[in-house]
Coordinates of C-alpha atoms in Angstrom, one line a residue:
G1 CA -133.4 -97.3 -67.8
G2 CA -137.0 -98.3 -67.5
R3 CA -136.4 -101.0 -65.0
R4 CA -138.9 -101.1 -62.1
S5 CA -139.3 -103.1 -58.9
E6 CA -142.0 -102.7 -56.2
R7 CA -142.9 -104.0 -52.8
P8 CA -146.4 -103.4 -51.6
E9 CA -146.9 -102.3 -48.0
P10 CA -150.3 -101.8 -46.3
F11 CA -150.6 -98.4 -44.5
C12 CA -152.9 -96.8 -42.0
T13 CA -151.5 -93.3 -42.1
I14 CA -149.3 -91.2 -44.3
S15 CA -146.5 -89.5 -42.3
V16 CA -145.1 -86.4 -44.0
A17 CA -142.2 -84.3 -42.8
M18 CA -143.1 -80.6 -42.2
K19 CA -139.9 -79.0 -41.0
D20 CA -138.9 -76.3 -43.5
V21 CA -142.0 -77.2 -45.6
K22 CA -144.7 -74.6 -46.2
N23 CA -147.7 -76.6 -46.9
L24 CA -149.3 -80.1 -47.4
S25 CA -148.8 -80.1 -51.2
D26 CA -145.0 -79.5 -50.8
A27 CA -144.8 -82.2 -48.1
L28 CA -146.7 -84.8 -50.2
S29 CA -144.4 -84.0 -53.2
Q30 CA -141.4 -84.6 -50.9
F31 CA -143.0 -87.7 -49.7
A32 CA -143.1 -89.1 -53.2
A33 CA -140.0 -87.6 -54.6
G34 CA -137.7 -90.4 -53.5
E35 CA -133.9 -90.5 -53.4
T36 CA -131.1 -91.9 -55.6
V37 CA -129.4 -95.1 -54.3
D38 CA -127.1 -97.8 -55.7
Y39 CA -129.2 -100.9 -56.4
R40 CA -128.0 -104.3 -57.7
W41 CA -130.1 -105.5 -60.6
G42 CA -130.1 -109.1 -61.9
E43 CA -128.2 -112.2 -60.7
G44 CA -125.0 -113.9 -61.6
E45 CA -122.8 -112.6 -64.4
E46 CA -125.6 -110.4 -65.7
A47 CA -126.0 -108.6 -62.4
E48 CA -125.1 -104.9 -62.4
T49 CA -125.3 -102.0 -59.9
L50 CA -127.0 -99.0 -61.2
P51 CA -128.1 -95.6 -59.7
T52 CA -131.7 -96.1 -58.8
V53 CA -134.5 -93.9 -57.6
K54 CA -136.0 -95.2 -54.4
R55 CA -139.4 -93.7 -53.5
L56 CA -142.8 -94.2 -52.0
S57 CA -146.1 -94.0 -54.0
I58 CA -149.7 -94.7 -53.2
R59 CA -151.3 -97.5 -55.2
D60 CA -154.8 -97.8 -53.6
L61 CA -156.4 -94.8 -51.8
P62 CA -158.7 -95.5 -48.8
P63 CA -162.1 -93.7 -48.4
H64 CA -160.8 -91.9 -45.3
L65 CA -157.2 -90.6 -45.6
L66 CA -155.2 -90.0 -42.3
I67 CA -152.1 -87.7 -42.7
H68 CA -149.7 -87.5 -39.8
L69 CA -147.6 -84.4 -39.5
K70 CA -144.2 -85.0 -38.1
R71 CA -144.2 -82.3 -35.4
F72 CA -141.8 -84.0 -33.1
E73 CA -138.1 -84.8 -33.8
F74 CA -134.9 -85.4 -31.8
D75 CA -132.5 -82.5 -31.6
F76 CA -129.0 -83.9 -31.6
A77 CA -127.6 -80.4 -30.5
S78 CA -129.5 -80.4 -27.3
M79 CA -130.0 -84.2 -27.1
Q80 CA -133.7 -84.0 -26.4
Q81 CA -137.1 -84.3 -28.2
V82 CA -138.4 -81.1 -29.5
K83 CA -141.6 -79.9 -31.1
I84 CA -141.7 -78.1 -34.5
N85 CA -144.1 -75.2 -34.2
D86 CA -143.5 -73.8 -37.7
R87 CA -146.5 -72.6 -39.9
F88 CA -147.8 -75.5 -42.0
E89 CA -150.8 -74.8 -44.3
F90 CA -153.2 -77.5 -45.6
P91 CA -156.2 -77.2 -47.9
E92 CA -159.9 -78.0 -47.3
E93 CA -159.9 -80.0 -50.7
L94 CA -157.1 -82.3 -51.7
D95 CA -156.2 -84.0 -54.9
M96 CA -154.2 -87.1 -54.3
R97 CA -153.6 -88.3 -57.8
P98 CA -150.2 -86.6 -58.3
Y99 CA -148.8 -88.9 -55.5
T100 CA -150.2 -92.2 -56.7
T101 CA -148.4 -94.9 -58.5
V102 CA -150.5 -94.2 -61.7
A103 CA -149.5 -90.6 -61.9
L104 CA -145.8 -91.2 -61.1
A105 CA -145.7 -94.0 -63.8
E106 CA -147.2 -91.7 -66.3
R107 CA -144.6 -89.1 -65.5
D108 CA -141.8 -91.6 -65.9
K109 CA -143.1 -92.8 -69.2
E110 CA -142.9 -89.3 -70.6
A111 CA -139.3 -89.2 -69.5
D112 CA -138.4 -92.6 -70.7
S113 CA -140.6 -94.4 -73.3
E114 CA -138.9 -97.8 -72.7
C115 CA -140.0 -99.9 -69.8
V116 CA -138.0 -103.1 -69.1
G117 CA -138.9 -105.7 -66.5
S118 CA -136.4 -106.4 -63.7
E119 CA -135.2 -109.5 -61.9
N120 CA -137.7 -111.2 -59.7
T121 CA -140.3 -108.6 -60.5
Q122 CA -142.9 -107.9 -63.0
D123 CA -143.7 -104.7 -64.7
M124 CA -145.8 -102.5 -62.4
E125 CA -149.5 -102.7 -63.1
V126 CA -149.6 -99.0 -63.9
D127 CA -153.0 -99.4 -65.4
S128 CA -154.6 -100.9 -62.2
N129 CA -156.3 -97.6 -61.3
A130 CA -156.0 -95.9 -64.7
Q131 CA -159.7 -96.1 -65.2
M132 CA -160.6 -94.5 -61.9
P133 CA -162.7 -91.4 -62.1
D134 CA -161.3 -88.2 -61.0
S135 CA -163.6 -88.2 -57.8
Y136 CA -161.6 -91.2 -56.7
Y137 CA -158.6 -88.9 -55.9
K138 CA -160.6 -86.0 -54.6
Y139 CA -160.7 -85.5 -50.8
Q140 CA -162.3 -83.0 -48.5
L141 CA -161.1 -82.1 -44.9
A142 CA -163.2 -83.8 -42.3
G143 CA -161.3 -83.4 -39.2
V144 CA -158.0 -82.1 -37.5
V145 CA -156.3 -83.4 -34.4
V146 CA -154.5 -80.4 -32.6
H147 CA -151.6 -80.7 -30.2
M148 CA -151.1 -77.9 -27.7
G149 CA -147.9 -77.8 -25.7
T150 CA -144.3 -79.0 -25.9
A151 CA -142.7 -82.4 -26.8
N152 CA -142.7 -83.5 -23.2
S153 CA -146.2 -82.4 -22.2
G154 CA -149.4 -81.1 -23.8
H155 CA -153.0 -81.7 -24.6
Y156 CA -154.8 -83.1 -27.7
Y157 CA -158.3 -82.1 -28.9
S158 CA -160.1 -82.2 -32.2
F159 CA -162.1 -80.3 -34.8
I160 CA -164.6 -82.5 -36.7
R161 CA -166.9 -81.7 -39.5
E162 CA -170.5 -83.2 -39.6
R163 CA -170.6 -85.9 -42.4
C164 CA -174.2 -85.1 -43.2
G165 CA -176.8 -82.5 -42.6
S166 CA -175.6 -78.9 -42.4
R167 CA -171.9 -80.0 -42.4
R168 CA -171.1 -77.9 -39.3
W169 CA -167.7 -78.0 -37.6
F170 CA -167.5 -78.9 -33.9
E171 CA -164.6 -78.7 -31.4
F172 CA -164.2 -81.8 -29.2
N173 CA -162.1 -80.9 -26.2
D174 CA -162.3 -83.6 -23.5
N175 CA -165.9 -83.8 -22.4
V176 CA -166.8 -80.3 -23.8
V177 CA -168.3 -80.1 -27.3
T178 CA -168.9 -76.8 -28.9
E179 CA -169.7 -75.5 -32.4
F180 CA -166.7 -74.1 -34.3
D181 CA -166.4 -71.5 -37.0
S182 CA -164.3 -73.1 -39.8
S183 CA -163.0 -69.7 -40.8
E184 CA -160.8 -70.0 -37.6
L185 CA -159.1 -73.1 -38.8
E186 CA -156.0 -71.2 -40.0
A187 CA -155.6 -69.5 -36.7
E188 CA -156.2 -72.6 -34.6
C189 CA -154.4 -75.2 -36.8
F190 CA -151.7 -73.8 -39.0
G191 CA -149.3 -72.8 -36.3
G192 CA -146.4 -70.4 -36.7
R193 CA -146.1 -66.9 -35.4
R194 CA -149.2 -65.1 -33.9
N195 CA -149.3 -61.3 -33.6
R196 CA -151.2 -59.2 -31.2
T197 CA -151.4 -55.5 -30.6
S198 CA -151.1 -54.5 -26.9
A199 CA -153.1 -51.7 -25.2
G200 CA -150.2 -49.3 -25.8
G201 CA -150.2 -50.0 -29.5
A202 CA -147.1 -52.1 -29.6
M203 CA -147.1 -55.3 -31.7
N204 CA -146.3 -58.4 -29.9
S205 CA -145.3 -61.7 -31.7
W206 CA -145.0 -65.2 -30.4
L207 CA -144.6 -68.8 -31.7
S208 CA -147.9 -70.5 -31.1
D209 CA -147.6 -74.0 -29.6
R210 CA -151.2 -74.9 -30.7
N211 CA -151.2 -76.5 -34.2
A212 CA -152.3 -79.4 -36.3
F213 CA -151.0 -82.9 -35.6
M214 CA -153.2 -85.2 -37.7
L215 CA -155.4 -84.5 -40.7
V216 CA -158.4 -86.5 -41.6
Y217 CA -159.7 -86.3 -45.2
D218 CA -162.8 -88.0 -46.6
R219 CA -163.2 -89.0 -50.2
I220 CA -165.6 -86.9 -52.2
S221 CA -167.9 -89.2 -54.2
E222 CA -171.3 -88.8 -56.0
E223 CA -172.9 -91.1 -53.4
T224 CA -171.7 -88.8 -50.6
N225 CA -172.9 -85.7 -52.4
D226 CA -176.3 -87.3 -52.9
L227 CA -176.5 -88.3 -49.3
I228 CA -175.7 -84.8 -48.2
A229 CA -178.2 -83.2 -50.6
S230 CA -181.0 -85.6 -49.7
S231 CA -180.4 -85.5 -45.9
K232 CA -183.2 -83.5 -44.2
S233 CA -182.7 -84.9 -40.7
R234 CA -179.7 -85.6 -38.6
F235 CA -178.0 -88.8 -39.7
R236 CA -176.6 -91.2 -37.1
A237 CA -174.6 -94.3 -38.0
P238 CA -175.4 -97.5 -36.0
V239 CA -173.5 -97.4 -32.7
P240 CA -172.5 -100.7 -30.9
A241 CA -174.6 -101.2 -27.7
P242 CA -171.6 -101.2 -25.2
I243 CA -170.4 -97.9 -26.7
M244 CA -173.9 -96.3 -26.6
E245 CA -174.3 -97.5 -22.9
E246 CA -171.0 -95.8 -22.0
I247 CA -172.0 -92.6 -23.8
Q248 CA -175.3 -92.5 -21.9
M249 CA -173.5 -93.1 -18.6
E250 CA -171.1 -90.3 -19.3
N251 CA -174.0 -88.0 -20.3
I252 CA -175.8 -88.8 -17.0
E253 CA -172.6 -88.1 -15.0
F254 CA -172.1 -84.8 -17.0
W255 CA -175.5 -83.5 -16.0
R256 CA -175.2 -84.8 -12.5
K257 CA -172.1 -82.6 -12.0
R258 CA -173.7 -79.8 -13.8
N259 CA -176.7 -79.7 -11.5
I260 CA -174.4 -80.1 -8.4
E261 CA -172.5 -77.0 -9.4
N262 CA -175.8 -75.1 -9.4
M263 CA -176.1 -72.8 -6.3
Q264 CA -179.9 -73.5 -6.1
Y265 CA -179.1 -77.2 -5.5
Y266 CA -176.5 -76.2 -2.9
N267 CA -178.8 -74.0 -1.0
Y268 CA -181.6 -76.6 -1.1
L269 CA -179.4 -79.3 0.3
K270 CA -178.0 -77.0 3.0
E271 CA -181.5 -76.1 4.1
L272 CA -182.6 -79.8 4.1
V273 CA -179.7 -80.9 6.3
S274 CA -179.7 -77.9 8.7
G275 CA -183.4 -78.4 9.2
S276 CA -182.5 -81.6 11.1
A277 CA -180.4 -79.6 13.5
R278 CA -183.3 -77.1 14.3
S279 CA -185.8 -80.0 15.0
F280 CA -183.3 -81.7 17.3
D281 CA -184.3 -85.0 15.6
I282 CA -181.2 -86.1 13.7
D283 CA -181.9 -88.3 10.8
P284 CA -178.8 -90.6 10.2
E285 CA -179.5 -90.9 6.5
L286 CA -179.9 -87.2 6.0
L287 CA -176.7 -86.6 8.0
K288 CA -174.9 -89.2 5.8
L289 CA -176.0 -87.3 2.8
G290 CA -174.6 -84.1 4.2
L291 CA -171.3 -85.8 5.0
K292 CA -170.9 -87.1 1.5
F293 CA -171.7 -83.7 0.0
C294 CA -169.3 -81.8 2.4
L295 CA -166.3 -84.1 2.3
G296 CA -166.6 -85.1 -1.5
T297 CA -168.9 -83.1 -3.6
L298 CA -168.2 -79.5 -2.5
Q299 CA -164.4 -79.6 -3.2
Q300 CA -164.9 -81.5 -6.5
A301 CA -167.6 -79.1 -7.7
G302 CA -165.4 -76.1 -7.1
F303 CA -166.8 -74.8 -3.8
P304 CA -164.0 -75.6 -1.4
E305 CA -164.6 -72.3 0.4
K306 CA -168.0 -73.6 1.5
V307 CA -166.4 -76.7 3.3
P308 CA -165.7 -74.9 6.6
E309 CA -169.3 -73.6 6.7
W310 CA -170.6 -77.1 6.2
C311 CA -168.3 -78.7 8.7
T312 CA -169.3 -76.2 11.4
M313 CA -173.0 -77.1 10.7
L314 CA -172.4 -80.9 10.7
R315 CA -169.9 -81.2 13.6
P316 CA -172.5 -80.8 16.5
L317 CA -174.9 -83.1 14.6
L318 CA -172.3 -85.8 14.2
R319 CA -171.2 -85.7 17.9
N320 CA -174.7 -86.8 18.8
C321 CA -175.3 -89.4 16.1
P322 CA -173.3 -92.7 16.6
V323 CA -174.9 -94.3 13.6
A324 CA -173.6 -91.7 11.2
S325 CA -170.2 -91.5 12.9
K326 CA -169.9 -95.2 12.6
W327 CA -170.7 -95.1 9.0
L328 CA -168.4 -92.2 8.2
L329 CA -165.3 -93.9 9.8
H330 CA -166.1 -97.1 8.0
D331 CA -166.4 -95.3 4.7
L332 CA -163.1 -93.5 5.1
R333 CA -161.4 -96.7 6.1
S334 CA -162.7 -98.5 3.1
D335 CA -161.4 -95.7 0.7
P336 CA -157.8 -94.5 1.6
L337 CA -157.9 -92.1 -1.4
A338 CA -160.7 -90.1 0.2
L339 CA -158.5 -89.4 3.2
R340 CA -155.7 -88.5 0.8
D341 CA -157.9 -86.0 -1.0
I342 CA -158.8 -84.4 2.2
A343 CA -155.1 -84.1 3.2
L344 CA -154.4 -82.6 -0.2
S345 CA -157.0 -79.9 0.1
S346 CA -156.4 -76.3 1.2
H347 CA -155.5 -75.7 4.9
C348 CA -159.0 -74.3 5.8
C349 CA -160.7 -77.3 4.2
R350 CA -158.2 -79.8 5.7
Y351 CA -158.5 -78.4 9.2
D352 CA -162.3 -78.4 9.3
S353 CA -162.5 -81.8 7.6
V354 CA -160.1 -83.3 10.3
M355 CA -162.2 -81.7 13.1
L356 CA -165.3 -83.3 11.5
I357 CA -163.7 -86.7 11.4
S358 CA -162.5 -86.2 14.9
A359 CA -166.0 -85.6 16.1
A360 CA -167.0 -88.9 14.5
I361 CA -164.0 -90.6 16.3
E362 CA -165.0 -89.1 19.7
C363 CA -168.7 -90.0 19.2
D364 CA -168.1 -93.6 18.2
S365 CA -165.6 -94.2 20.9
R366 CA -167.7 -92.7 23.8
A367 CA -170.8 -94.6 22.5
H368 CA -168.9 -97.9 22.9
I369 CA -167.6 -97.0 26.3
K370 CA -171.0 -95.8 27.5
Q371 CA -172.7 -99.1 26.4
R372 CA -169.7 -101.1 27.9
L373 CA -168.9 -102.6 24.4
D374 CA -165.5 -103.9 23.4
L375 CA -163.7 -100.6 22.2
S376 CA -161.2 -102.7 20.1
Q377 CA -164.1 -103.5 17.8
A378 CA -165.3 -100.0 17.3
N379 CA -165.1 -98.3 13.9
S380 CA -163.2 -95.5 15.7
T381 CA -160.5 -97.9 16.8
K382 CA -160.2 -99.6 13.4
F383 CA -160.0 -96.3 11.6
V384 CA -157.3 -94.8 13.9
L385 CA -155.2 -98.0 13.6
S386 CA -155.6 -97.8 9.9
L387 CA -154.0 -94.3 10.0
F388 CA -150.8 -96.1 11.0
E389 CA -151.0 -98.2 7.9
N390 CA -151.3 -95.0 5.8
L391 CA -148.2 -93.4 7.3
V392 CA -146.1 -94.5 4.3
I393 CA -148.7 -92.9 2.0
I394 CA -148.7 -89.7 4.1
Q395 CA -144.9 -89.5 3.8
T396 CA -144.9 -90.3 0.2
Y397 CA -147.6 -88.1 -1.2
L398 CA -148.6 -85.7 1.6
W399 CA -145.3 -84.8 3.3
P400 CA -145.8 -81.0 3.4
N401 CA -149.6 -81.4 3.9
M402 CA -149.6 -83.5 7.1
R403 CA -150.7 -80.7 9.3
D404 CA -153.8 -81.6 11.4
Y405 CA -153.5 -85.3 10.3
F406 CA -152.2 -86.5 13.7
D407 CA -154.8 -84.6 15.7
M408 CA -157.1 -87.6 15.1
F409 CA -154.7 -89.7 17.2
T410 CA -154.9 -87.3 20.0
V411 CA -158.7 -87.1 20.0
Y412 CA -159.0 -90.8 20.1
A413 CA -156.5 -91.1 23.0
E414 CA -158.4 -88.4 24.9
T415 CA -161.6 -90.6 25.0
G416 CA -160.2 -92.6 27.9
S417 CA -157.8 -95.2 29.4
E418 CA -159.2 -98.0 27.2
A419 CA -158.3 -96.2 24.0
I420 CA -154.8 -95.3 25.4
K421 CA -154.3 -99.0 26.2
I422 CA -155.2 -100.1 22.7
L423 CA -152.9 -97.5 21.2
H424 CA -149.9 -98.6 23.3
E425 CA -150.7 -102.3 22.6
N426 CA -150.2 -101.4 18.9
D427 CA -146.9 -99.5 19.5
A428 CA -148.5 -96.2 18.7
L429 CA -145.9 -94.1 20.6
A430 CA -143.0 -96.0 19.1
K431 CA -144.4 -95.6 15.6
L432 CA -145.1 -91.9 15.9
I433 CA -141.6 -91.2 17.3
S434 CA -140.1 -93.3 14.5
F435 CA -142.1 -91.3 12.0
F436 CA -141.0 -88.1 13.7
M437 CA -137.3 -89.1 13.4
Q438 CA -137.5 -90.2 9.8
K439 CA -134.0 -91.2 8.6
N440 CA -132.6 -91.0 12.2
T441 CA -135.0 -93.7 13.5
P442 CA -133.3 -96.9 14.7
F443 CA -136.5 -98.9 13.8
P444 CA -137.6 -97.9 10.3
Q445 CA -139.6 -101.2 10.1
L446 CA -142.1 -99.8 12.5
I447 CA -143.4 -97.5 9.6
A448 CA -142.3 -99.4 6.6
G449 CA -143.6 -102.8 7.5
S450 CA -143.3 -105.1 4.5
D451 CA -143.1 -102.1 2.1
E452 CA -139.7 -102.5 0.3
N453 CA -140.1 -99.1 -1.4
Y454 CA -140.3 -97.1 1.8
K455 CA -137.7 -94.4 1.8
P456 CA -137.5 -92.2 5.1
R457 CA -136.7 -88.6 4.5
Q458 CA -134.0 -86.5 6.2
M459 CA -135.7 -84.8 9.1
G460 CA -136.0 -81.0 8.7
S461 CA -135.1 -81.3 5.0
P462 CA -138.4 -81.9 3.1
P463 CA -138.3 -81.9 -0.7
S464 CA -138.4 -78.7 -2.7
N465 CA -137.8 -76.7 0.4
E466 CA -141.4 -77.1 1.6
V467 CA -142.1 -76.3 5.1
V468 CA -143.3 -79.4 7.0
D469 CA -145.6 -78.6 10.0
Y470 CA -144.8 -80.9 12.9
K471 CA -147.3 -79.3 15.4
S472 CA -150.0 -81.9 15.0
L473 CA -147.5 -84.8 15.3
S474 CA -145.7 -83.2 18.3
K475 CA -149.0 -82.7 20.1
A476 CA -149.9 -86.5 19.6
I477 CA -146.4 -87.7 20.8
G478 CA -146.5 -85.3 23.8
F479 CA -149.9 -86.6 24.9
L480 CA -148.9 -90.2 24.6
I481 CA -145.7 -89.6 26.5
R482 CA -147.8 -88.3 29.4
T483 CA -149.7 -91.6 29.5
T484 CA -146.5 -93.6 30.2
G485 CA -144.7 -94.4 33.5
L486 CA -141.1 -93.7 32.9
N487 CA -139.5 -95.4 36.0
S488 CA -138.1 -98.1 33.7
V489 CA -136.7 -95.5 31.4
S490 CA -135.2 -93.6 34.3
D491 CA -133.6 -96.7 35.5
L492 CA -132.2 -97.5 32.0
V493 CA -130.7 -93.9 31.8
G494 CA -129.3 -94.2 35.3
S495 CA -127.7 -97.6 34.6
R496 CA -126.0 -96.0 31.5
S497 CA -124.8 -93.0 33.7
I498 CA -123.3 -95.3 36.3
E499 CA -121.4 -97.3 33.6
M500 CA -120.0 -94.0 32.2
E501 CA -118.4 -92.9 35.6
E502 CA -114.7 -93.9 35.6
D503 CA -114.2 -93.3 39.3
E504 CA -115.4 -96.1 41.5
I505 CA -116.3 -93.8 44.4
S506 CA -118.3 -91.5 42.1
R507 CA -119.9 -94.5 40.5
Q508 CA -121.1 -95.8 44.0
A509 CA -122.3 -92.3 45.0
L510 CA -124.3 -91.9 41.8
K511 CA -125.7 -95.4 42.2
A512 CA -126.9 -94.6 45.8
E513 CA -128.4 -91.3 44.6
I514 CA -130.3 -92.9 41.6
S515 CA -131.5 -95.8 43.8
A516 CA -133.0 -93.2 46.3
D517 CA -134.6 -91.3 43.5
S518 CA -136.1 -94.4 42.0
A519 CA -137.5 -95.6 45.4
A520 CA -138.9 -92.1 45.9
A521 CA -140.5 -92.1 42.5
H522 CA -142.1 -95.4 42.9
A523 CA -143.7 -94.3 46.2
Q524 CA -144.5 -90.8 45.0
V525 CA -147.9 -89.7 43.9
K526 CA -148.4 -89.4 40.1
S527 CA -146.7 -86.8 38.1
P528 CA -148.9 -83.6 37.8
W529 CA -148.7 -83.9 34.1
A530 CA -149.6 -87.6 33.9
V531 CA -152.8 -88.4 32.0
I532 CA -153.6 -91.8 33.7
T533 CA -152.3 -93.7 36.8
P534 CA -150.5 -96.1 36.6
G535 CA -148.9 -95.1 33.4
W536 CA -148.1 -97.7 30.6
V537 CA -144.6 -99.1 30.9
P538 CA -142.8 -98.5 27.6
D539 CA -141.0 -101.4 26.0
D540 CA -137.3 -101.4 25.1
K541 CA -137.8 -100.0 21.6
T542 CA -139.9 -97.0 22.9
S543 CA -137.6 -96.4 25.8
Y544 CA -134.6 -96.3 23.5
M545 CA -136.2 -93.8 21.2
L546 CA -137.5 -91.6 24.1
V547 CA -133.9 -90.8 25.1
N548 CA -132.5 -90.7 21.5
S549 CA -130.6 -87.4 21.0
H550 CA -132.1 -86.8 17.6
F551 CA -135.7 -87.2 18.8
M552 CA -135.1 -85.2 22.0
L553 CA -133.4 -82.3 20.3
N554 CA -136.1 -81.8 17.6
F555 CA -138.9 -82.6 20.1
T556 CA -137.6 -79.8 22.4
R557 CA -137.4 -77.4 19.5
G558 CA -141.1 -78.0 19.0
S559 CA -141.8 -76.4 22.4
F560 CA -141.1 -73.0 20.9
L561 CA -143.9 -73.4 18.4
P562 CA -147.0 -71.5 19.7
V563 CA -149.4 -74.3 19.2
C564 CA -147.0 -77.0 20.7
I565 CA -145.6 -75.0 23.6
S566 CA -148.1 -76.5 26.1
P567 CA -148.2 -80.2 24.9
V568 CA -144.4 -80.5 24.4
S569 CA -143.5 -78.6 27.6
M570 CA -145.9 -80.8 29.7
A571 CA -144.3 -83.9 28.1
L572 CA -140.9 -82.8 28.9
C573 CA -141.9 -82.0 32.5
H574 CA -143.5 -85.4 32.8
I575 CA -140.2 -87.0 31.6
C576 CA -138.2 -85.1 34.2
W577 CA -140.6 -85.7 37.2
R578 CA -138.8 -87.2 40.1
S579 CA -135.9 -88.5 38.0
R580 CA -132.5 -87.1 38.2
P581 CA -131.2 -89.3 35.4
L582 CA -133.9 -88.1 32.9
T583 CA -133.7 -84.4 34.1
R584 CA -129.9 -84.5 33.6
L585 CA -130.5 -86.0 30.2
V586 CA -133.0 -83.3 29.2
V587 CA -130.7 -80.6 30.4
D588 CA -127.7 -82.1 28.5
F589 CA -129.8 -82.0 25.3
A590 CA -130.8 -78.4 26.0
C591 CA -127.2 -77.4 26.4
K592 CA -126.3 -79.2 23.3
G593 CA -129.1 -77.4 21.4
I594 CA -127.8 -74.0 22.6
I595 CA -124.2 -74.9 21.6
E596 CA -125.3 -76.1 18.1
G597 CA -127.7 -73.3 17.4
N598 CA -126.7 -70.7 14.9
T599 CA -129.4 -68.1 15.4
R600 CA -131.4 -66.6 18.3
E601 CA -134.6 -68.4 17.0
E602 CA -132.7 -71.7 17.1
I603 CA -131.4 -71.3 20.6
K604 CA -134.4 -69.8 22.3
P605 CA -136.5 -73.0 22.7
F606 CA -133.7 -74.7 24.8
F607 CA -133.7 -71.9 27.3

């Protein structure tokens, strides 16, 4: 007995177990209680193994004491991390002397008056802090970090007491700071069961998931008390310049957002921008301000319902202002996240925002065409082509929200033959069909490019059973199909049909029939559904996908959708115009759709 050995360890926080523990005093006692282990004392022949108490004690106390409550643990029954929401009480004033090395040594001395030095150690300096005044061990609660939520997710916020002045408590919750009534500390921080009486008089009880996670105690000293007593003005400790600059910037941003959320500011800006429309003298800078406010600020400030109203006001102005249209398209192309935010907004906001951007595309394109400038260098062209680069982002993040997105391709193509030529030179039709086919596409590299993480989806099976709207995409594909000359595709399908005929006489007859059709088609006037003449001749990739069964079946199904019935039907008519092989192919797919359909709604489009 009486042997001692110690190993000093620096610490920043004291972690205490709080499961099945009622309060901080019991937790600290448990922290310093220790456990009995077998320990080998001495060396050589004199060495012996004895039952030894192994424990932790605090030798030097800091001016600011951080106590961490072990609210999270691993549950081996469920094999997952869980949070302990049991009630745990803590005092506003804390005496740490019972848990220090001095106090524990004094307690041991009373139990055993002998104290013998051990191997490789010296007697503990039990008197190192023996002369410390009582105030050295006295602490007062200065702050509480609260966790609200579960072991897997949640939110942290704090309650902090002023160090000087009136010593008020404040709640710091993200960027919101409010004064706090310290009498509510128990309800807000202790945790455990909460009770509430319902309107019918019944008592409801639940386990609160809002409780203390970290306690901050400050030492009470005479100097601190003197400072508090003599403090007549608010005390502020020196703050490093970089931190102060950051605080000032955050404050400026806070008040900027607060003013934006003011309806007076909203009405003032609306009157300012709409005045430009009434005067018929459009100021590009004023219109840019309105566009920024409409596509960015309104949704972030919590007024998304006002977006359609602003879009309706700005759209006619934008159609007549090439400068603002050019600026908007450049700004959106420079910031892909802005387009993503628009796609993630509610349907009414998304539709009107896309229509506003489409007005800019139309204005910029027509301005280049009117001035006989190179359309390939227009911001509208660069923006539309950048949309192809964002198809992977659209599929990854915006899969169920891609409605209206592809209308921008159609609007650009409708500006004229030069825009159509640019789209076809950049494989627009092939890329859109490939995106439409998803996992069934034979050319996934058209969308993925060099992105190794690209994972196409199963067409018709979006994640989480979300309904994917193909209307906008079907309209864009249908329009581009009507800009093509399909004689080469017809010849390709005709050649395959001839190869599949087993009988030589039938093969020759079919060949003569197809040759006659082909000659007539080449000499015939353009298809009534063609957009331009002569149509663009699709390459091998596009031709192959146009007659792909997966594409044709799902594209035909789109003809039953009310918004798509005209674009899809006209595209199918254009495909079949003066071509028996393609007509036969479309009819075969229609029959296949009828056979494979399980319900009336699935079969109806193919009739």
